[in-house]
Short mmCIF file of C-alpha atoms in Angstrom, two decimals:
data_model
loop_
_atom_site.label_atom_id
_atom_site.label_comp_id
_atom_site.label_asym_id
_atom_site.label_seq_id
_atom_site.Cartn_x
_atom_site.Cartn_y
_atom_site.Cartn_z
CA MET A 1 -0.05 0.03 -0.03
CA SER A 2 1.44 3.53 -0.96
CA GLU A 3 1.48 6.16 1.59
CA LEU A 4 -1.22 8.05 -0.26
CA GLU A 5 -3.59 5.13 -0.21
CA ALA A 6 -2.88 4.63 3.56
CA ILE A 7 -4.11 8.48 4.22
CA THR A 8 -7.64 8.48 5.76
CA LYS A 9 -10.47 10.28 4.10
CA ALA A 10 -10.44 12.89 6.74
CA MET A 11 -6.65 13.56 6.48
CA MET A 12 -7.04 13.75 2.66
CA ASN A 13 -9.79 16.44 3.15
CA GLN A 14 -7.45 18.27 5.54
CA TYR A 15 -4.56 18.17 3.06
CA GLU A 16 -6.67 19.24 0.08
CA ARG A 17 -8.38 22.04 2.42
CA VAL A 18 -4.44 23.28 3.17
CA PHE A 19 -3.41 22.86 -0.32
CA ASN A 20 -6.34 24.96 -1.67
CA ASP A 21 -5.51 27.62 0.85
CA ILE A 22 -1.96 27.95 -0.33
CA ASP A 23 -2.84 27.57 -3.79
CA LYS A 24 -4.22 31.27 -4.10
CA ASN A 25 -4.52 31.50 -8.07
CA GLY A 26 -6.44 27.86 -8.06
CA ASP A 27 -4.42 26.42 -10.81
CA GLY A 28 -3.86 23.10 -8.75
CA LYS A 29 -0.16 23.70 -8.21
CA ILE A 30 1.70 25.53 -5.40
CA SER A 31 4.45 27.98 -6.67
CA ALA A 32 7.38 29.07 -4.71
CA ALA A 33 5.88 32.65 -4.38
CA GLU A 34 2.74 30.94 -3.06
CA LEU A 35 4.51 28.87 -0.69
CA HIS A 36 6.62 31.97 0.44
CA GLN A 37 3.45 33.96 0.99
CA CYS A 38 2.22 30.92 3.25
CA VAL A 39 5.38 30.97 5.30
CA LYS A 40 5.19 34.77 5.57
CA ALA A 41 1.68 34.50 6.89
CA ILE A 42 2.84 32.17 10.03
CA GLY A 43 5.38 35.01 10.53
CA LEU A 44 8.55 33.46 9.22
CA GLU A 45 10.85 35.50 7.29
CA VAL A 46 12.43 33.13 4.72
CA PRO A 47 13.96 34.78 1.38
CA LEU A 48 11.87 33.70 -1.65
CA VAL A 49 15.02 32.55 -3.34
CA GLU A 50 15.54 29.85 -0.27
CA VAL A 51 11.70 28.87 -0.69
CA GLU A 52 12.42 28.39 -4.44
CA MET A 53 15.49 26.12 -3.79
CA VAL A 54 13.41 23.98 -1.32
CA VAL A 55 10.68 23.60 -3.85
CA VAL A 56 12.78 22.82 -6.84
CA GLU A 57 15.43 20.79 -5.08
CA GLY A 58 13.59 19.06 -2.24
CA LEU A 59 9.77 18.90 -2.85
CA ASP A 60 9.07 18.82 -6.50
CA ARG A 61 8.65 15.21 -7.66
CA ASP A 62 7.59 15.85 -11.37
CA GLY A 63 10.00 18.38 -12.28
CA ASP A 64 7.83 21.25 -13.16
CA GLY A 65 8.96 23.57 -10.57
CA LEU A 66 5.72 23.56 -8.72
CA LEU A 67 4.17 21.59 -5.91
CA GLY A 68 1.35 19.22 -6.70
CA LEU A 69 -1.09 17.85 -3.63
CA GLU A 70 0.90 14.66 -3.81
CA ASP A 71 4.06 16.72 -3.14
CA LEU A 72 2.60 18.52 -0.23
CA ILE A 73 1.20 15.33 1.30
CA ARG A 74 4.68 13.55 0.91
CA LEU A 75 6.15 16.77 2.58
CA VAL A 76 4.08 16.62 5.69
CA GLU A 77 3.98 12.70 5.84
CA ASP A 78 7.86 12.82 5.65
CA VAL A 79 7.85 14.93 8.80
CA GLU A 80 6.77 11.93 10.73
CA ASP A 81 10.35 11.16 10.87
CA ASP A 82 11.27 10.89 14.44
CA ASP A 83 13.56 13.66 15.14
CA LYS A 84 11.50 16.29 12.99
CA MET A 85 8.28 14.88 14.91
CA LYS A 86 9.92 15.16 18.31
CA ASP A 87 11.04 19.04 17.52
CA LEU A 88 7.61 19.64 16.23
CA LYS A 89 6.21 18.25 19.57
CA GLU A 90 8.57 20.39 21.62
CA ALA A 91 7.81 23.55 19.66
CA PHE A 92 4.09 22.86 20.10
CA LYS A 93 4.46 22.57 23.77
CA MET A 94 6.04 25.89 23.93
CA TYR A 95 2.80 27.58 22.23
CA GLU A 96 0.20 25.63 23.96
CA MET A 97 1.34 26.78 27.52
CA GLU A 98 -1.79 25.90 28.84
CA GLY A 99 -1.32 22.24 29.22
CA CYS A 100 -4.54 21.39 27.27
CA GLY A 101 -2.99 20.05 24.09
CA ILE A 102 -4.14 23.02 22.04
CA ILE A 103 -2.86 26.57 20.97
CA THR A 104 -5.25 29.23 21.84
CA PRO A 105 -5.16 32.64 20.54
CA LEU A 106 -3.95 33.87 24.08
CA SER A 107 -1.14 31.28 24.13
CA LEU A 108 0.05 32.11 20.67
CA LYS A 109 0.05 35.81 21.80
CA LYS A 110 2.22 35.03 24.72
CA MET A 111 4.52 33.03 23.12
CA LEU A 112 5.04 35.52 20.06
CA ALA A 113 5.56 38.19 22.98
CA ARG A 114 8.40 35.91 24.33
CA LEU A 115 10.23 35.85 21.02
CA GLY A 116 10.04 39.46 20.65
CA GLU A 117 7.03 39.67 18.44
CA SER A 118 4.83 42.02 21.09
CA SER A 119 3.20 44.02 18.19
CA TRP A 120 0.78 41.00 17.49
CA SER A 121 -2.82 41.60 19.07
CA LEU A 122 -5.06 39.03 20.11
CA GLN A 123 -7.19 39.48 17.08
CA ASP A 124 -4.08 38.83 14.81
CA CYS A 125 -3.55 35.46 16.74
CA LYS A 126 -7.01 34.65 16.20
CA MET A 127 -6.64 35.36 12.52
CA MET A 128 -3.57 33.29 12.29
CA ILE A 129 -5.16 30.31 14.05
CA ALA A 130 -8.17 30.67 11.80
CA HIS A 131 -6.09 30.44 8.79
CA PHE A 132 -4.95 26.79 9.86
CA ASP A 133 -7.88 25.77 12.02
CA LEU A 134 -9.17 22.88 9.90
CA ASN A 135 -12.16 21.83 12.37
CA GLY A 136 -13.09 25.46 12.93
CA ASP A 137 -12.97 25.08 16.79
CA GLY A 138 -10.79 28.36 17.04
CA VAL A 139 -7.85 26.73 18.26
CA LEU A 140 -4.99 24.54 16.77
CA ASP A 141 -4.50 20.90 17.97
CA PHE A 142 -1.18 19.20 16.99
CA ASP A 143 -1.88 18.11 13.62
CA GLU A 144 -3.20 21.56 12.65
CA PHE A 145 0.06 22.93 14.05
CA ARG A 146 2.06 20.30 12.06
CA LEU A 147 0.50 21.61 8.90
CA MET A 148 1.05 25.02 9.60
CA MET A 149 4.56 24.46 10.27
CA LEU A 150 5.14 23.12 6.74
#
């Protein structure tokens, strides 16, 4: 069974939602520029040229310079690697702070302030969470956080 066949329907729906959210022009592919915008939306400053190198050298399986849904799924599924997963879990714990297994707008605001990003309002944090909140509950669980950290 291939890794794509092993993905549940619910997970596939989540991947498709994230993919479509990143694919701003709706052409069925994610360009380096679209991925760059996504990275910026979560507050990371990565030069476009670096994003282009990651797309072309590491993620694009068919050589067209763009990411398809399968490329995105492979990327996320590859994060399951033990070391990367451990790092993500540690990062998640830093943001969730309240010990309830979710990132709330308030816990996100507090962590961003600790990181020197004190200009983020609670409303900004709510908007960021809403961008990646797949089930619409207003908070991020670990799977949503993992997808956000692509």
